[in-house]
mmCIF file of C-alpha atoms in Angstrom:
data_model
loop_
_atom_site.group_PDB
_atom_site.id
_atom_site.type_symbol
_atom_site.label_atom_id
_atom_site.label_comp_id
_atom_site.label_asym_id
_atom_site.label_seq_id
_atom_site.Cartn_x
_atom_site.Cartn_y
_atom_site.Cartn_z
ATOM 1 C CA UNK I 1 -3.777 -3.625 -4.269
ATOM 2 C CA UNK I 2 -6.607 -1.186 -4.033
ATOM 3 C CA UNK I 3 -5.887 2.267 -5.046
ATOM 4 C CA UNK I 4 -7.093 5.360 -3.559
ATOM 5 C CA UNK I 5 -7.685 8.016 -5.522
ATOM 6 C CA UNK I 6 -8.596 11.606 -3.660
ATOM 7 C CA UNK I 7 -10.179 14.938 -5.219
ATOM 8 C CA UNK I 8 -9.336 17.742 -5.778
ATOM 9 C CA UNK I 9 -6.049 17.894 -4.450
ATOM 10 C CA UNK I 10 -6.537 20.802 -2.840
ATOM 11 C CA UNK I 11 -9.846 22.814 -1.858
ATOM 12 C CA UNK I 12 -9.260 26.353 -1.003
ATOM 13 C CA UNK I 13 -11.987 27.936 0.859
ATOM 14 C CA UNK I 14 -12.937 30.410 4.049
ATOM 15 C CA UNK I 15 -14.071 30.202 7.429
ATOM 16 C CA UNK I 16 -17.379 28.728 7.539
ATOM 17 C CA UNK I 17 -18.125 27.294 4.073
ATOM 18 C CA UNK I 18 -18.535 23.795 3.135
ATOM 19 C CA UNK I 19 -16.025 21.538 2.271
ATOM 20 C CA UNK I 20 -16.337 17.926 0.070
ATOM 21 C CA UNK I 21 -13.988 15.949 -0.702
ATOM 22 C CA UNK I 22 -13.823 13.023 -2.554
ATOM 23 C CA UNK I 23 -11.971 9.409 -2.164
ATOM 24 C CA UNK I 24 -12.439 6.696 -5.079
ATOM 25 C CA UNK I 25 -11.904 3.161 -5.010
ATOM 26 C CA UNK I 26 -10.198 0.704 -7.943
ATOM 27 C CA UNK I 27 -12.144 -1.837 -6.346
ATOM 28 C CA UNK I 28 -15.177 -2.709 -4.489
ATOM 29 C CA UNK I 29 -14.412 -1.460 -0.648
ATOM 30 C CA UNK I 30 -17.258 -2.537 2.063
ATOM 31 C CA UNK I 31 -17.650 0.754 3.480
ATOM 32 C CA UNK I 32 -17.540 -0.781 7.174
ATOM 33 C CA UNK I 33 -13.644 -0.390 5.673
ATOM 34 C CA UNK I 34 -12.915 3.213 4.941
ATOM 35 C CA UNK I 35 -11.545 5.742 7.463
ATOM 36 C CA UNK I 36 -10.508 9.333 7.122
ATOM 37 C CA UNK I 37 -7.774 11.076 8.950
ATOM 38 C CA UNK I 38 -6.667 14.544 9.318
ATOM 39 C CA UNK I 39 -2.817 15.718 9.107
ATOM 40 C CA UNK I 40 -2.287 18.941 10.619
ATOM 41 C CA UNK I 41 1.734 20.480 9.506
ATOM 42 C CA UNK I 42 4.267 19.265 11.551
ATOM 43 C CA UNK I 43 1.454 16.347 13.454
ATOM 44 C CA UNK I 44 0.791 12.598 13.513
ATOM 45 C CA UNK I 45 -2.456 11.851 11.230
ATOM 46 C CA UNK I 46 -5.548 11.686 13.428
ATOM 47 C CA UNK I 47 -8.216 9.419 13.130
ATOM 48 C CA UNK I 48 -11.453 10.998 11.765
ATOM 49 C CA UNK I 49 -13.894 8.611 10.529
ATOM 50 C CA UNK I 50 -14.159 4.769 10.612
ATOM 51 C CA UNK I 51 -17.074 2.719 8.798
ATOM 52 C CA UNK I 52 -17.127 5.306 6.155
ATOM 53 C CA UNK I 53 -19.900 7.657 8.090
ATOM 54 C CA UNK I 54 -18.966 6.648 11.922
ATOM 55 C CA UNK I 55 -16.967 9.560 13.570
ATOM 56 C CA UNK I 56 -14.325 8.602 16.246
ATOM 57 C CA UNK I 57 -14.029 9.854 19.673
ATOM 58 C CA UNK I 58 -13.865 13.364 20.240
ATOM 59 C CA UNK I 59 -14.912 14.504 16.442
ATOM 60 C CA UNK I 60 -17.558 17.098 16.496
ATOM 61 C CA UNK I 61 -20.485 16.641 14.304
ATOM 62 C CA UNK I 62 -19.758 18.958 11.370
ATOM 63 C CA UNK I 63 -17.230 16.307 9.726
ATOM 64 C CA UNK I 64 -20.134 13.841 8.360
ATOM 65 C CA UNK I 65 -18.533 10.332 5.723
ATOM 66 C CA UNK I 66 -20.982 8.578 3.587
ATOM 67 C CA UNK I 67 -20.300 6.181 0.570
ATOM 68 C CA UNK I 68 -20.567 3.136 -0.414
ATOM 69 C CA UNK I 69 -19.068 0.986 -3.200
ATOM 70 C CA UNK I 70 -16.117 2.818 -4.933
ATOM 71 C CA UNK I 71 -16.867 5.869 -4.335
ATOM 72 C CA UNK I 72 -16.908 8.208 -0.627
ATOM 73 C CA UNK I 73 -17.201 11.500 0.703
ATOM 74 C CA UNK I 74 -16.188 13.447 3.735
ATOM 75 C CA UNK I 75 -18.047 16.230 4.117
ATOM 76 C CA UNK I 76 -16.990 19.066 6.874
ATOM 77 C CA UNK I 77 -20.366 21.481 7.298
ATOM 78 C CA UNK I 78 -18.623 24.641 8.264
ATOM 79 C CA UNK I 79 -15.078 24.986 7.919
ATOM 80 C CA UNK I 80 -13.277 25.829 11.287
ATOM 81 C CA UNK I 81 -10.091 27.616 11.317
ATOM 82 C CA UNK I 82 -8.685 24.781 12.945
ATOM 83 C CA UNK I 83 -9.606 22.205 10.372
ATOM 84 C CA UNK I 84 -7.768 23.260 7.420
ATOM 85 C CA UNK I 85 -5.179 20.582 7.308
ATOM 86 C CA UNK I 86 -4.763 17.502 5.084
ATOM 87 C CA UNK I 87 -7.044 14.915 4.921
ATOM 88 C CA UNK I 88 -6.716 11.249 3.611
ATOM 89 C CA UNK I 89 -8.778 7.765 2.996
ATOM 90 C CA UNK I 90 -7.580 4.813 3.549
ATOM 91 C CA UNK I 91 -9.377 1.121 3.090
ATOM 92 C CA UNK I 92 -8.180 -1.593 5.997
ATOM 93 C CA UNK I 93 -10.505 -4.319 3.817
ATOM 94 C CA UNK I 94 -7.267 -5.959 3.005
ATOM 95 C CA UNK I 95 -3.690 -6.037 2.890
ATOM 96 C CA UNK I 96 -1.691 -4.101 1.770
ATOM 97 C CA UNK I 97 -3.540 -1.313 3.618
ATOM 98 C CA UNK I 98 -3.623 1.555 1.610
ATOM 99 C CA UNK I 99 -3.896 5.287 1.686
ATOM 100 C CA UNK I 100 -5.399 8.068 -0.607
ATOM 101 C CA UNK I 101 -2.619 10.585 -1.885
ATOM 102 C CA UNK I 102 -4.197 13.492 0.102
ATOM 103 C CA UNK I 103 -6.815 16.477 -0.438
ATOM 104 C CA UNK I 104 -5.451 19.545 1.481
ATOM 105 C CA UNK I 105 -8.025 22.296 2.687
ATOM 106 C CA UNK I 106 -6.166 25.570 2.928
ATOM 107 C CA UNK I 107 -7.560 29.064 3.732
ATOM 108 C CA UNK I 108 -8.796 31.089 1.186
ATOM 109 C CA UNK A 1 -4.856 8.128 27.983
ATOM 110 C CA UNK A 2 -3.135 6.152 24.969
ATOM 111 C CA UNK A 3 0.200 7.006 24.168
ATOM 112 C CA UNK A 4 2.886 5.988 21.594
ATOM 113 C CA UNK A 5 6.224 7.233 21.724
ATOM 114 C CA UNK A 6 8.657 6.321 18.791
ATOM 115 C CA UNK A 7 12.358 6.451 18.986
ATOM 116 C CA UNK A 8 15.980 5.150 17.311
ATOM 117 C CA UNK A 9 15.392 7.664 14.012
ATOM 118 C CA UNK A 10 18.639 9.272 13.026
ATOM 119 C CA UNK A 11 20.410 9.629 9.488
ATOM 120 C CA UNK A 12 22.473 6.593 8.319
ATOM 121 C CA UNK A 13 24.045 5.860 5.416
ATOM 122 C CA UNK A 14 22.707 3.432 1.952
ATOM 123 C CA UNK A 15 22.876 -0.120 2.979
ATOM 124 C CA UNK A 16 22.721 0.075 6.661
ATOM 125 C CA UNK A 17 21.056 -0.906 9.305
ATOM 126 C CA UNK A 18 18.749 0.620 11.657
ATOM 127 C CA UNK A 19 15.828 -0.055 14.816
ATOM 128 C CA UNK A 20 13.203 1.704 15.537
ATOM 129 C CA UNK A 21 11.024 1.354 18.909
ATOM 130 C CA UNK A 22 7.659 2.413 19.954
ATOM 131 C CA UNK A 23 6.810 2.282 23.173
ATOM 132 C CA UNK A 24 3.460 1.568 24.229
ATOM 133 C CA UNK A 25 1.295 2.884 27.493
ATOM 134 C CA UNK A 26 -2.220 3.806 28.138
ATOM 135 C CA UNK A 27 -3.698 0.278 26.808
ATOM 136 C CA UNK A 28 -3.776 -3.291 26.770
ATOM 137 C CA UNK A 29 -0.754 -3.811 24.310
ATOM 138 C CA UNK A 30 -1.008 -7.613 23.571
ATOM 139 C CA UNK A 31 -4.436 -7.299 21.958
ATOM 140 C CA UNK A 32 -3.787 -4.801 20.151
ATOM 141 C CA UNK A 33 -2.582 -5.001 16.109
ATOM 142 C CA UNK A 34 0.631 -2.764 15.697
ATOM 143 C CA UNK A 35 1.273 -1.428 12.084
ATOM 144 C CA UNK A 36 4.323 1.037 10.939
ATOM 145 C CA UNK A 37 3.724 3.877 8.833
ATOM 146 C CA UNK A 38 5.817 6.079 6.742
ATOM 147 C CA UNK A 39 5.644 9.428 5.546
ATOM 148 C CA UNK A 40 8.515 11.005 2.701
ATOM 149 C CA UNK A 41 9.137 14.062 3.367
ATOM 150 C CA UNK A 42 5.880 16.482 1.530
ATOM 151 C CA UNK A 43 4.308 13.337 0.454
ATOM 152 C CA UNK A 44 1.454 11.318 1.622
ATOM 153 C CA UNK A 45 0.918 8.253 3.750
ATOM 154 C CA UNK A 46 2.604 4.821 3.039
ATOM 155 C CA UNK A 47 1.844 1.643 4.920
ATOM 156 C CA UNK A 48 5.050 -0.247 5.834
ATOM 157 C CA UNK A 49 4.386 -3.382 8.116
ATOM 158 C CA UNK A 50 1.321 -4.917 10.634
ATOM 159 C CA UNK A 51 2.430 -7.461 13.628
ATOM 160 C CA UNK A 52 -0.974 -8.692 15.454
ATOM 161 C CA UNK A 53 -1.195 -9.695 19.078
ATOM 162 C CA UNK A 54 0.607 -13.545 18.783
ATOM 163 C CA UNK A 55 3.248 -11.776 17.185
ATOM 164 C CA UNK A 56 3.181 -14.452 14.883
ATOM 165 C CA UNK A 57 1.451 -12.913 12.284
ATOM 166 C CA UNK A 58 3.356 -10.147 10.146
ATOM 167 C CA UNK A 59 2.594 -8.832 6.959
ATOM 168 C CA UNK A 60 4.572 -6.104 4.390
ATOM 169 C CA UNK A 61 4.667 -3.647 2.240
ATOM 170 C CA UNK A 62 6.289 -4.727 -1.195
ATOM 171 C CA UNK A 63 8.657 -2.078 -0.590
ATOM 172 C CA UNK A 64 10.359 -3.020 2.597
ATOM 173 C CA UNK A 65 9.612 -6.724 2.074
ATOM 174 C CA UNK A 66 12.687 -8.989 2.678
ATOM 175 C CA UNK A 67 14.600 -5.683 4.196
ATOM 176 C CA UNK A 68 12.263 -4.802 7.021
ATOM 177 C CA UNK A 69 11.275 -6.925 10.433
ATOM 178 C CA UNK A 70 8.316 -6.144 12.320
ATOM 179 C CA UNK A 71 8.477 -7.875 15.811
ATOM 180 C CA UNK A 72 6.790 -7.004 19.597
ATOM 181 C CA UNK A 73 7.537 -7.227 23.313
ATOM 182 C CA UNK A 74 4.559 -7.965 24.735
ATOM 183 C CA UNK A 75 6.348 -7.930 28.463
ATOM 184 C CA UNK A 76 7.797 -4.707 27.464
ATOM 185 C CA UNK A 77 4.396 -3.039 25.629
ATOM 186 C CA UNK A 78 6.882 -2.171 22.787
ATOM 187 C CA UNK A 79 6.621 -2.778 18.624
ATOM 188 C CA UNK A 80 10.375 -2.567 16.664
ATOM 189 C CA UNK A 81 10.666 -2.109 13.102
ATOM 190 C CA UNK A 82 14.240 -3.699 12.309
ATOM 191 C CA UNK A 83 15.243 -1.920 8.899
ATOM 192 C CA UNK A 84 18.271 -3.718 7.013
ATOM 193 C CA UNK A 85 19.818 -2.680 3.709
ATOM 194 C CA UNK A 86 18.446 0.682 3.855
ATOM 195 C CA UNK A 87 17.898 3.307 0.848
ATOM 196 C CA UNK A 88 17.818 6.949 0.115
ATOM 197 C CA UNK A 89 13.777 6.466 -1.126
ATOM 198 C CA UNK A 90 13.084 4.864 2.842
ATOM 199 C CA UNK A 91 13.790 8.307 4.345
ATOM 200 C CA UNK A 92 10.460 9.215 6.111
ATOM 201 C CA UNK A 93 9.198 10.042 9.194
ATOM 202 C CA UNK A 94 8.218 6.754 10.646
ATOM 203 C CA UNK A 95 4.911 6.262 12.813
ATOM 204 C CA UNK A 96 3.198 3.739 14.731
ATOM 205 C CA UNK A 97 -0.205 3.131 15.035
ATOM 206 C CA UNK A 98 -2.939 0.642 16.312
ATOM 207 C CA UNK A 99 -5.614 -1.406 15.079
ATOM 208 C CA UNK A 100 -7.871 -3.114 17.497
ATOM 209 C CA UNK A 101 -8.506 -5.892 15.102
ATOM 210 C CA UNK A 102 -10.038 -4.907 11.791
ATOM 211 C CA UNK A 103 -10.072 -1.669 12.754
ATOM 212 C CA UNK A 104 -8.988 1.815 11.493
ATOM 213 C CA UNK A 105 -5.698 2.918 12.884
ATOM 214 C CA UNK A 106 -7.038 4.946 16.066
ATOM 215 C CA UNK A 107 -4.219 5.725 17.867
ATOM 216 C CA UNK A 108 -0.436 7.309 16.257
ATOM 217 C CA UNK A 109 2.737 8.118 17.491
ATOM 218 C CA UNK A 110 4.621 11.211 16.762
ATOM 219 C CA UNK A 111 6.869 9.442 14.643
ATOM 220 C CA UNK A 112 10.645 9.329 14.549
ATOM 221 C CA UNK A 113 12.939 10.697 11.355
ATOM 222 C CA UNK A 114 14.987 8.390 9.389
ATOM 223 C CA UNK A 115 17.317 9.980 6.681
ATOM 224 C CA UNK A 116 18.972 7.934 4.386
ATOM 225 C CA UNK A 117 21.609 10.267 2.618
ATOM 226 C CA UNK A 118 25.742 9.553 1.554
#
């Protein structure tokens, strides 16, 4: 099984600031195998990311992915009030399809 | 649009039984892999079960493995998750979700609540 492992567990920051976050691998993942999704409170996760750096439908450009390896980053440019939520990795390389443990943004 | 509607949550009791439904509309179901998700209540994301298109194919989680039955009605554009022998650590909110096939899951349901509790 390939573990996720997210950092930090939670990011506290404002309005317009930068926000990285971190998602490591226990094992090679081919990075056309990584998503991201966002969990807003009370919501279904929501796909974010697939391919490690490709964004799905709808996402606006300041959410950028990149990595490679064991080791990938989500990077949201400037932090809209509407994105501080959870956010998680997941690899779909293999079964059992697992899922990072979670980095929540929360307002500052 | 792509929608995914989950249903047959409740609260039952340790050792019981229980079916959950998601019901499909929006896309071309029988292509389409269908996986179950679960999500404890203030923890993170746990993958339960996949079915792909044949409905032939199935795979688990080790811990619902031998307890839990992923199957599809490809007439009906629905996915069931048929949970047997239930226990306190499978309460969750339950979600579906697709995968066109190697893919990321990119479309969820709004889940349905199971509580196991005595």
């Amino acid at each position: 099984e390939i573990v996720l492992t997210q950092s930090p567990g939670t990011l506290s920051l404002s309005p317009g600031e930068r926000a990285t976050l971190s998602c490591r691998a226990s094992q090679t993942v081919s990075s056309t195998y990584l998503a991201w999704y966002q969990q807003k409170s009370g919501q279904a996760p929501r796909l974010l990311m697939y391919g490690a750096s490709s964004r799905a439908t709808g996402i606006p450009d300041r959410f950028s992915g990149s990595g490679s390896g064991t080791d990938f980053t989500l990077i949201i440019s400037r932090l809209e009030p509407e994105d501080f939520a959870v956010y998680y990795c997941q690899q779909y390389r293999s079964s059992p399809w697992t899922f990072g443990q979670g980095t929540k943004v929360e307002i500052k | 649009q792509v929608q995914l509607v989950e249903s047959g949550g409740g609260v039952v009791q340790p050792g019981t039984s229980l079916r959950l439904s998601c019901a499909a509309s929006g896309l071309t179901f029988s292509i389409y892999g269908l996986h179950w998700v679960r999500q404890a209540p203030g923890k993170g994301l746990e993958w339960v079960a996949v079915i792909w298109g044949n409905g032939v194919t199935k795979d688990y989680g080790d811990s619902v493995q031998g307890r839990f039955t992923i199957s599809r009605d490809n007439s009906k554009n629905t996915l069931y998750l048929q949970m047997n022998s239930l226990r306190v650590e499978d309460t969750a909110v339950y979600y579906c979700a697709t995968d066109a096939g190697g893919a990321a899951f990119d479309y969820w349901g709004q889940g349905t609540l199971v509580t196991v509790s005595s």
